[in-house]
PDB file of C-alpha atoms in Angstrom:
ATOM      1  CA  ALA A  78      -9.676  15.999  64.967  1.00 70.00           C
ATOM      2  CA  GLN A  79     -10.178  14.006  67.651  1.00 75.00           C
ATOM      3  CA  SER A  80      -7.137  12.757  69.692  1.00 87.00           C
ATOM      4  CA  VAL A  81      -6.243  10.126  72.494  1.00 92.00           C
ATOM      5  CA  THR A  82      -3.648  11.459  75.040  1.00 95.00           C
ATOM      6  CA  GLN A  83      -2.451   8.999  78.196  1.00 96.00           C
ATOM      7  CA  LEU A  84      -0.603  10.220  80.736  1.00 93.00           C
ATOM      8  CA  GLY A  85       2.096   7.869  81.632  1.00 92.00           C
ATOM      9  CA  SER A  86       3.797   5.532  79.484  1.00 93.00           C
ATOM     10  CA  HIS A  87       5.184   3.010  82.010  1.00 96.00           C
ATOM     11  CA  VAL A  88       3.285   2.626  85.748  1.00 97.00           C
ATOM     12  CA  SER A  89       4.506   1.122  88.422  1.00 97.00           C
ATOM     13  CA  VAL A  90       2.211   0.113  91.931  1.00 97.00           C
ATOM     14  CA  SER A  91       2.754  -3.070  94.101  1.00 97.00           C
ATOM     15  CA  GLU A  92       0.608  -5.921  94.368  1.00 97.00           C
ATOM     16  CA  GLY A  93      -2.913  -4.919  96.346  1.00 97.00           C
ATOM     17  CA  ALA A  94      -2.461  -1.273  95.845  1.00 97.00           C
ATOM     18  CA  LEU A  95      -4.371   1.455  93.318  1.00 97.00           C
ATOM     19  CA  VAL A  96      -4.293   0.741  89.928  1.00 97.00           C
ATOM     20  CA  LEU A  97      -4.662   4.101  88.036  1.00 98.00           C
ATOM     21  CA  LEU A  98      -4.201   4.368  84.528  1.00 98.00           C
ATOM     22  CA  ARG A  99      -5.066   8.155  82.919  1.00 97.00           C
ATOM     23  CA  CYS A 100      -6.452   8.904  80.070  1.00 97.00           C
ATOM     24  CA  ASN A 101      -8.014  12.288  78.203  1.00 96.00           C
ATOM     25  CA  TYR A 102      -9.814  12.737  75.141  1.00 93.00           C
ATOM     26  CA  SER A 103      -9.608  15.844  72.517  1.00 90.00           C
ATOM     27  CA  SER A 104     -13.202  15.620  70.928  1.00 80.00           C
ATOM     28  CA  SER A 105     -15.987  18.639  70.411  1.00 76.00           C
ATOM     29  CA  VAL A 106     -18.070  15.062  71.111  1.00 78.00           C
ATOM     30  CA  PRO A 107     -18.295  13.009  73.580  1.00 79.00           C
ATOM     31  CA  PRO A 108     -16.619   9.830  71.469  1.00 86.00           C
ATOM     32  CA  TYR A 109     -17.210   6.194  72.266  1.00 91.00           C
ATOM     33  CA  LEU A 110     -14.625   5.299  75.020  1.00 93.00           C
ATOM     34  CA  PHE A 111     -12.941   2.111  75.480  1.00 95.00           C
ATOM     35  CA  TRP A 112      -9.638   0.216  77.119  1.00 97.00           C
ATOM     36  CA  TYR A 113      -7.721  -2.323  76.383  1.00 96.00           C
ATOM     37  CA  VAL A 114      -5.731  -4.623  77.299  1.00 96.00           C
ATOM     38  CA  GLN A 115      -2.897  -6.348  75.789  1.00 95.00           C
ATOM     39  CA  TYR A 116      -0.413  -9.237  77.357  1.00 93.00           C
ATOM     40  CA  PRO A 117       3.041 -10.061  76.285  1.00 89.00           C
ATOM     41  CA  ASN A 118       3.298 -11.192  72.620  1.00 85.00           C
ATOM     42  CA  GLN A 119      -0.334 -11.292  72.907  1.00 87.00           C
ATOM     43  CA  GLY A 120      -3.354  -9.255  70.728  1.00 89.00           C
ATOM     44  CA  LEU A 121      -5.891  -6.570  72.391  1.00 93.00           C
ATOM     45  CA  GLN A 122      -8.361  -7.411  74.601  1.00 94.00           C
ATOM     46  CA  LEU A 123     -11.313  -5.539  75.432  1.00 94.00           C
ATOM     47  CA  LEU A 124     -11.326  -4.618  79.167  1.00 96.00           C
ATOM     48  CA  LEU A 125     -14.701  -2.039  79.322  1.00 95.00           C
ATOM     49  CA  LYS A 126     -16.428   0.596  77.510  1.00 94.00           C
ATOM     50  CA  TYR A 127     -18.421   3.482  77.685  1.00 93.00           C
ATOM     51  CA  THR A 128     -21.297   3.926  74.844  1.00 89.00           C
ATOM     52  CA  THR A 129     -24.460   5.728  76.623  1.00 85.00           C
ATOM     53  CA  GLY A 130     -26.261   6.030  80.513  1.00 84.00           C
ATOM     54  CA  ALA A 131     -24.211   5.477  83.788  1.00 86.00           C
ATOM     55  CA  THR A 132     -20.954   6.939  83.599  1.00 89.00           C
ATOM     56  CA  LEU A 133     -19.037   3.971  85.454  1.00 95.00           C
ATOM     57  CA  VAL A 134     -18.373   1.209  83.793  1.00 95.00           C
ATOM     58  CA  LYS A 135     -17.058  -2.018  85.051  1.00 95.00           C
ATOM     59  CA  GLY A 136     -15.322  -4.509  83.302  1.00 94.00           C
ATOM     60  CA  ILE A 137     -13.047  -7.093  83.431  1.00 93.00           C
ATOM     61  CA  ASN A 138     -10.726  -8.591  85.650  1.00 93.00           C
ATOM     62  CA  GLY A 139     -11.989  -5.923  88.839  1.00 95.00           C
ATOM     63  CA  PHE A 140     -11.164  -3.339  85.960  1.00 97.00           C
ATOM     64  CA  GLU A 141     -13.631  -0.140  86.283  1.00 97.00           C
ATOM     65  CA  ALA A 142     -13.380   3.425  84.487  1.00 97.00           C
ATOM     66  CA  GLU A 143     -15.800   6.840  85.310  1.00 95.00           C
ATOM     67  CA  PHE A 144     -16.435   8.854  82.081  1.00 94.00           C
ATOM     68  CA  LYS A 145     -16.154  12.302  83.081  1.00 94.00           C
ATOM     69  CA  LYS A 146     -17.887  15.007  80.651  1.00 91.00           C
ATOM     70  CA  SER A 147     -16.694  18.033  82.317  1.00 91.00           C
ATOM     71  CA  GLU A 148     -13.026  16.673  82.584  1.00 93.00           C
ATOM     72  CA  THR A 149     -12.805  14.876  79.367  1.00 93.00           C
ATOM     73  CA  SER A 150     -11.617  11.963  80.844  1.00 95.00           C
ATOM     74  CA  PHE A 151     -11.845   8.056  80.995  1.00 96.00           C
ATOM     75  CA  HIS A 152      -9.180   6.936  83.302  1.00 97.00           C
ATOM     76  CA  LEU A 153      -8.980   3.595  84.633  1.00 98.00           C
ATOM     77  CA  THR A 154      -9.130   1.922  88.106  1.00 98.00           C
ATOM     78  CA  LYS A 155      -8.688  -1.143  90.027  1.00 97.00           C
ATOM     79  CA  PRO A 156      -8.390  -1.120  93.435  1.00 97.00           C
ATOM     80  CA  SER A 157      -6.187  -3.890  94.232  1.00 97.00           C
ATOM     81  CA  ALA A 158      -3.676  -4.467  91.736  1.00 97.00           C
ATOM     82  CA  HIS A 159      -2.720  -8.278  91.048  1.00 96.00           C
ATOM     83  CA  MET A 160       0.470  -9.664  89.319  1.00 96.00           C
ATOM     84  CA  SER A 161      -1.641 -10.957  86.292  1.00 95.00           C
ATOM     85  CA  ASP A 162      -2.149  -7.165  86.099  1.00 96.00           C
ATOM     86  CA  ALA A 163       0.873  -6.227  84.752  1.00 97.00           C
ATOM     87  CA  ALA A 164       0.601  -5.858  80.825  1.00 97.00           C
ATOM     88  CA  GLU A 165      -0.256  -2.538  78.376  1.00 96.00           C
ATOM     89  CA  TYR A 166      -3.514  -1.132  78.673  1.00 97.00           C
ATOM     90  CA  PHE A 167      -4.589   1.843  75.552  1.00 96.00           C
ATOM     91  CA  CYS A 168      -7.450   3.993  75.881  1.00 96.00           C
ATOM     92  CA  ALA A 169      -9.553   4.153  72.549  1.00 94.00           C
ATOM     93  CA  VAL A 170     -12.185   6.281  71.124  1.00 91.00           C
ATOM     94  CA  ARG A 171     -14.762   6.314  68.169  1.00 86.00           C
ATOM     95  CA  ARG A 172     -16.332   9.493  66.972  1.00 77.00           C
ATOM     96  CA  ARG A 173     -20.620   9.443  67.379  1.00 73.00           C
ATOM     97  CA  GLY A 174     -21.570   9.710  63.778  1.00 67.00           C
ATOM     98  CA  GLY A 175     -19.962   9.583  60.181  1.00 63.00           C
ATOM     99  CA  SER A 176     -19.016   6.462  58.979  1.00 62.00           C
ATOM    100  CA  GLN A 177     -18.543   4.904  62.816  1.00 67.00           C
ATOM    101  CA  GLY A 178     -15.296   2.841  61.258  1.00 70.00           C
ATOM    102  CA  ASN A 179     -12.000   4.841  62.396  1.00 79.00           C
ATOM    103  CA  LEU A 180     -10.793   3.912  66.074  1.00 84.00           C
ATOM    104  CA  ILE A 181      -8.261   6.415  67.527  1.00 89.00           C
ATOM    105  CA  PHE A 182      -5.684   5.042  69.981  1.00 92.00           C
ATOM    106  CA  GLY A 183      -3.541   6.402  72.720  1.00 93.00           C
ATOM    107  CA  LYS A 184       0.066   5.594  73.002  1.00 94.00           C
ATOM    108  CA  GLY A 185      -0.528   3.650  75.915  1.00 95.00           C
ATOM    109  CA  THR A 186       0.384   2.328  79.094  1.00 96.00           C
ATOM    110  CA  LYS A 187       3.091   0.002  81.002  1.00 96.00           C
ATOM    111  CA  LEU A 188       1.778  -1.486  83.829  1.00 97.00           C
ATOM    112  CA  SER A 189       4.235  -3.288  86.044  1.00 97.00           C
ATOM    113  CA  VAL A 190       3.326  -4.453  89.261  1.00 97.00           C
ATOM    114  CA  LYS A 191       5.835  -5.189  92.665  1.00 96.00           C
ATOM    115  CA  PRO A 192       5.272  -7.933  94.620  1.00 94.00           C
TER     116      PRO A 192
ATOM    117  CA  GLU B 211     -14.732 -20.726  68.728  1.00 86.00           C
ATOM    118  CA  ALA B 212     -15.032 -16.966  67.868  1.00 84.00           C
ATOM    119  CA  GLN B 213     -11.707 -15.207  66.513  1.00 93.00           C
ATOM    120  CA  VAL B 214      -9.872 -13.259  64.256  1.00 96.00           C
ATOM    121  CA  THR B 215      -6.932 -15.196  62.789  1.00 96.00           C
ATOM    122  CA  GLN B 216      -4.136 -13.762  60.762  1.00 97.00           C
ATOM    123  CA  ASN B 217      -1.054 -15.366  58.474  1.00 97.00           C
ATOM    124  CA  PRO B 218       1.986 -15.763  58.312  1.00 97.00           C
ATOM    125  CA  ARG B 219       2.454 -14.967  62.524  1.00 96.00           C
ATOM    126  CA  TYR B 220       6.142 -13.840  61.336  1.00 97.00           C
ATOM    127  CA  LEU B 221       7.567 -12.575  58.060  1.00 96.00           C
ATOM    128  CA  ILE B 222      10.488 -11.548  57.146  1.00 97.00           C
ATOM    129  CA  THR B 223      11.330 -10.235  53.232  1.00 96.00           C
ATOM    130  CA  VAL B 224      13.168  -7.935  51.658  1.00 96.00           C
ATOM    131  CA  THR B 225      11.910  -4.490  50.153  1.00 97.00           C
ATOM    132  CA  GLY B 226      10.615  -4.180  47.049  1.00 96.00           C
ATOM    133  CA  LYS B 227       9.081  -7.757  47.229  1.00 97.00           C
ATOM    134  CA  LYS B 228       4.870  -7.783  47.281  1.00 97.00           C
ATOM    135  CA  LEU B 229       3.404  -9.392  49.810  1.00 97.00           C
ATOM    136  CA  THR B 230       0.575 -10.156  51.368  1.00 98.00           C
ATOM    137  CA  VAL B 231      -1.218 -10.472  55.023  1.00 98.00           C
ATOM    138  CA  THR B 232      -4.663 -12.712  55.165  1.00 98.00           C
ATOM    139  CA  CYS B 233      -7.183 -12.117  58.085  1.00 98.00           C
ATOM    140  CA  SER B 234     -10.166 -13.809  58.777  1.00 98.00           C
ATOM    141  CA  GLN B 235     -12.895 -13.794  61.047  1.00 97.00           C
ATOM    142  CA  ASN B 236     -15.279 -16.505  61.712  1.00 96.00           C
ATOM    143  CA  MET B 237     -17.823 -13.980  63.602  1.00 95.00           C
ATOM    144  CA  ASN B 238     -19.958 -13.556  61.095  1.00 94.00           C
ATOM    145  CA  HIS B 239     -18.185  -9.161  61.522  1.00 94.00           C
ATOM    146  CA  GLU B 240     -19.577  -6.273  59.541  1.00 93.00           C
ATOM    147  CA  TYR B 241     -16.966  -4.177  60.324  1.00 93.00           C
ATOM    148  CA  MET B 242     -13.016  -5.116  60.027  1.00 95.00           C
ATOM    149  CA  SER B 243      -9.596  -3.254  60.062  1.00 95.00           C
ATOM    150  CA  TRP B 244      -6.068  -3.040  60.106  1.00 97.00           C
ATOM    151  CA  TYR B 245      -3.406  -1.497  62.579  1.00 96.00           C
ATOM    152  CA  ARG B 246       0.049  -1.154  62.503  1.00 97.00           C
ATOM    153  CA  GLN B 247       1.372  -0.731  66.370  1.00 95.00           C
ATOM    154  CA  ASP B 248       5.264   0.357  66.824  1.00 94.00           C
ATOM    155  CA  PRO B 249       7.002   1.198  70.229  1.00 89.00           C
ATOM    156  CA  GLY B 250       5.441   4.709  71.615  1.00 87.00           C
ATOM    157  CA  LEU B 251       3.671   5.150  69.133  1.00 89.00           C
ATOM    158  CA  GLY B 252       0.396   2.715  70.326  1.00 89.00           C
ATOM    159  CA  LEU B 253      -1.902   1.092  67.893  1.00 92.00           C
ATOM    160  CA  ARG B 254      -2.649   3.581  64.562  1.00 93.00           C
ATOM    161  CA  GLN B 255      -5.534   2.401  61.984  1.00 93.00           C
ATOM    162  CA  ILE B 256      -4.148   1.896  58.506  1.00 95.00           C
ATOM    163  CA  TYR B 257      -7.577   0.917  56.904  1.00 95.00           C
ATOM    164  CA  TYR B 258     -11.009  -0.080  57.584  1.00 93.00           C
ATOM    165  CA  SER B 259     -14.714  -1.848  55.766  1.00 94.00           C
ATOM    166  CA  MET B 260     -17.464  -1.403  56.972  1.00 91.00           C
ATOM    167  CA  ASN B 261     -19.205  -4.364  55.247  1.00 91.00           C
ATOM    168  CA  VAL B 262     -18.557  -6.212  51.710  1.00 94.00           C
ATOM    169  CA  GLU B 263     -16.333  -3.507  48.657  1.00 94.00           C
ATOM    170  CA  VAL B 264     -16.782  -1.065  51.316  1.00 92.00           C
ATOM    171  CA  THR B 265     -13.753  -0.304  52.786  1.00 94.00           C
ATOM    172  CA  ASP B 266     -11.624   3.395  54.100  1.00 92.00           C
ATOM    173  CA  LYS B 267      -8.450   4.773  54.510  1.00 92.00           C
ATOM    174  CA  GLY B 268      -7.573   5.464  58.405  1.00 90.00           C
ATOM    175  CA  ASP B 269      -4.686   7.786  59.582  1.00 89.00           C
ATOM    176  CA  VAL B 270      -1.884   5.583  57.958  1.00 94.00           C
ATOM    177  CA  PRO B 271      -3.026   4.084  54.672  1.00 96.00           C
ATOM    178  CA  GLU B 272       0.504   5.173  52.318  1.00 96.00           C
ATOM    179  CA  GLY B 273       1.389   1.964  51.100  1.00 97.00           C
ATOM    180  CA  TYR B 274      -0.746  -0.158  52.468  1.00 98.00           C
ATOM    181  CA  LYS B 275      -3.788  -1.671  50.243  1.00 98.00           C
ATOM    182  CA  VAL B 276      -6.978  -3.747  51.857  1.00 97.00           C
ATOM    183  CA  SER B 277      -9.431  -5.719  49.681  1.00 95.00           C
ATOM    184  CA  ARG B 278     -12.688  -7.101  51.304  1.00 97.00           C
ATOM    185  CA  LYS B 279     -13.929  -9.370  48.795  1.00 97.00           C
ATOM    186  CA  GLU B 280     -16.216 -11.775  50.939  1.00 96.00           C
ATOM    187  CA  LYS B 281     -17.155 -10.607  54.232  1.00 96.00           C
ATOM    188  CA  ARG B 282     -15.058 -12.708  56.433  1.00 97.00           C
ATOM    189  CA  ASN B 283     -11.687 -11.678  54.578  1.00 98.00           C
ATOM    190  CA  PHE B 284     -10.244  -8.784  54.856  1.00 98.00           C
ATOM    191  CA  PRO B 285      -6.216  -9.449  53.355  1.00 98.00           C
ATOM    192  CA  LEU B 286      -3.946  -6.773  53.598  1.00 98.00           C
ATOM    193  CA  ILE B 287      -1.368  -5.706  50.827  1.00 98.00           C
ATOM    194  CA  LEU B 288       1.869  -3.965  50.555  1.00 97.00           C
ATOM    195  CA  GLU B 289       3.023  -3.973  47.363  1.00 95.00           C
ATOM    196  CA  SER B 290       6.170  -2.569  47.674  1.00 97.00           C
ATOM    197  CA  PRO B 291       7.335  -2.675  51.321  1.00 97.00           C
ATOM    198  CA  SER B 292       9.924  -0.789  52.466  1.00 97.00           C
ATOM    199  CA  PRO B 293      12.032  -0.959  55.764  1.00 97.00           C
ATOM    200  CA  ASN B 294       9.583   2.162  57.274  1.00 96.00           C
ATOM    201  CA  GLN B 295       6.832  -0.415  57.180  1.00 98.00           C
ATOM    202  CA  THR B 296       8.223  -3.126  59.790  1.00 98.00           C
ATOM    203  CA  SER B 297       6.234  -3.296  61.914  1.00 98.00           C
ATOM    204  CA  LEU B 298       3.194  -5.570  64.378  1.00 96.00           C
ATOM    205  CA  TYR B 299       0.441  -5.654  62.778  1.00 97.00           C
ATOM    206  CA  PHE B 300      -2.847  -6.934  64.086  1.00 96.00           C
ATOM    207  CA  CYS B 301      -6.167  -7.441  62.197  1.00 96.00           C
ATOM    208  CA  ALA B 302      -9.678  -6.751  64.324  1.00 95.00           C
ATOM    209  CA  SER B 303     -13.221  -7.070  63.552  1.00 95.00           C
ATOM    210  CA  ARG B 304     -16.590  -6.263  65.114  1.00 92.00           C
ATOM    211  CA  PRO B 305     -20.319  -6.242  65.160  1.00 89.00           C
ATOM    212  CA  GLY B 306     -22.173  -2.884  63.650  1.00 82.00           C
ATOM    213  CA  GLY B 307     -23.127  -0.526  66.369  1.00 76.00           C
ATOM    214  CA  ALA B 308     -20.062   1.913  66.741  1.00 71.00           C
ATOM    215  CA  GLY B 309     -19.950   1.427  70.373  1.00 80.00           C
ATOM    216  CA  MET B 310     -19.437  -2.296  69.546  1.00 84.00           C
ATOM    217  CA  GLY B 311     -15.289  -3.344  70.690  1.00 87.00           C
ATOM    218  CA  GLN B 312     -13.322  -4.883  68.921  1.00 90.00           C
ATOM    219  CA  TYR B 313     -12.167  -8.257  68.700  1.00 93.00           C
ATOM    220  CA  PHE B 314      -8.181  -8.629  67.500  1.00 94.00           C
ATOM    221  CA  GLY B 315      -6.310 -11.138  65.532  1.00 95.00           C
ATOM    222  CA  PRO B 316      -2.743 -12.626  67.471  1.00 93.00           C
ATOM    223  CA  GLY B 317      -0.980 -10.466  65.350  1.00 95.00           C
ATOM    224  CA  THR B 318       1.700 -10.754  62.529  1.00 97.00           C
ATOM    225  CA  ARG B 319       5.304  -9.369  63.013  1.00 97.00           C
ATOM    226  CA  LEU B 320       6.741  -8.111  59.731  1.00 98.00           C
ATOM    227  CA  LEU B 321      10.380  -7.472  59.305  1.00 98.00           C
ATOM    228  CA  VAL B 322      11.625  -5.795  55.708  1.00 97.00           C
ATOM    229  CA  LEU B 323      14.828  -5.560  54.833  1.00 96.00           C
TER     230      LEU B 323
END
């Protein structure tokens, strides 16, 4: 069965510092990989996704993620944090093949940005 | 404006009183899903639908029902709600193609007393 692990339920960075949010998946076949962001009292918004091809994926708001098959990881980064990045971030996977309707989320990482 | 709408946004009910949360999308998406979000557990998929009259269970389907009679609507039905179904519920939709991302509704906060 697939699973997603996000290391660190809370991450705190200073404004301007590097943001690194970790995501590892467990699957025999590399799945489709997604990062979503949830701002307070809102629904989730897609940040970026990996389906195939280039392993470094760029998303909205300056975020990017790199798919590393050997490490079964899809960590999210941003070179310089902004106060507006404070939110909860979710990594999610969908397996390839089958009904393709099932999406599995990690437990989320809450990002705080200090001035 | 492309969107997923949910109603109601907030609901307080009592144990055993049947309720329905509606979900509608205006993007002609094939796939629709329901999730519940609980602190420390992230989002867990309840049910999903690949198209009209085609639905399947997610990871936590117990106590819930769904139907997809029209492509745009995907209501979530709790026939006999219990306190452990107190949660924040999200509906989502996406186009066909497993690599596509989902569009989420604003959420429905449910309290079952």
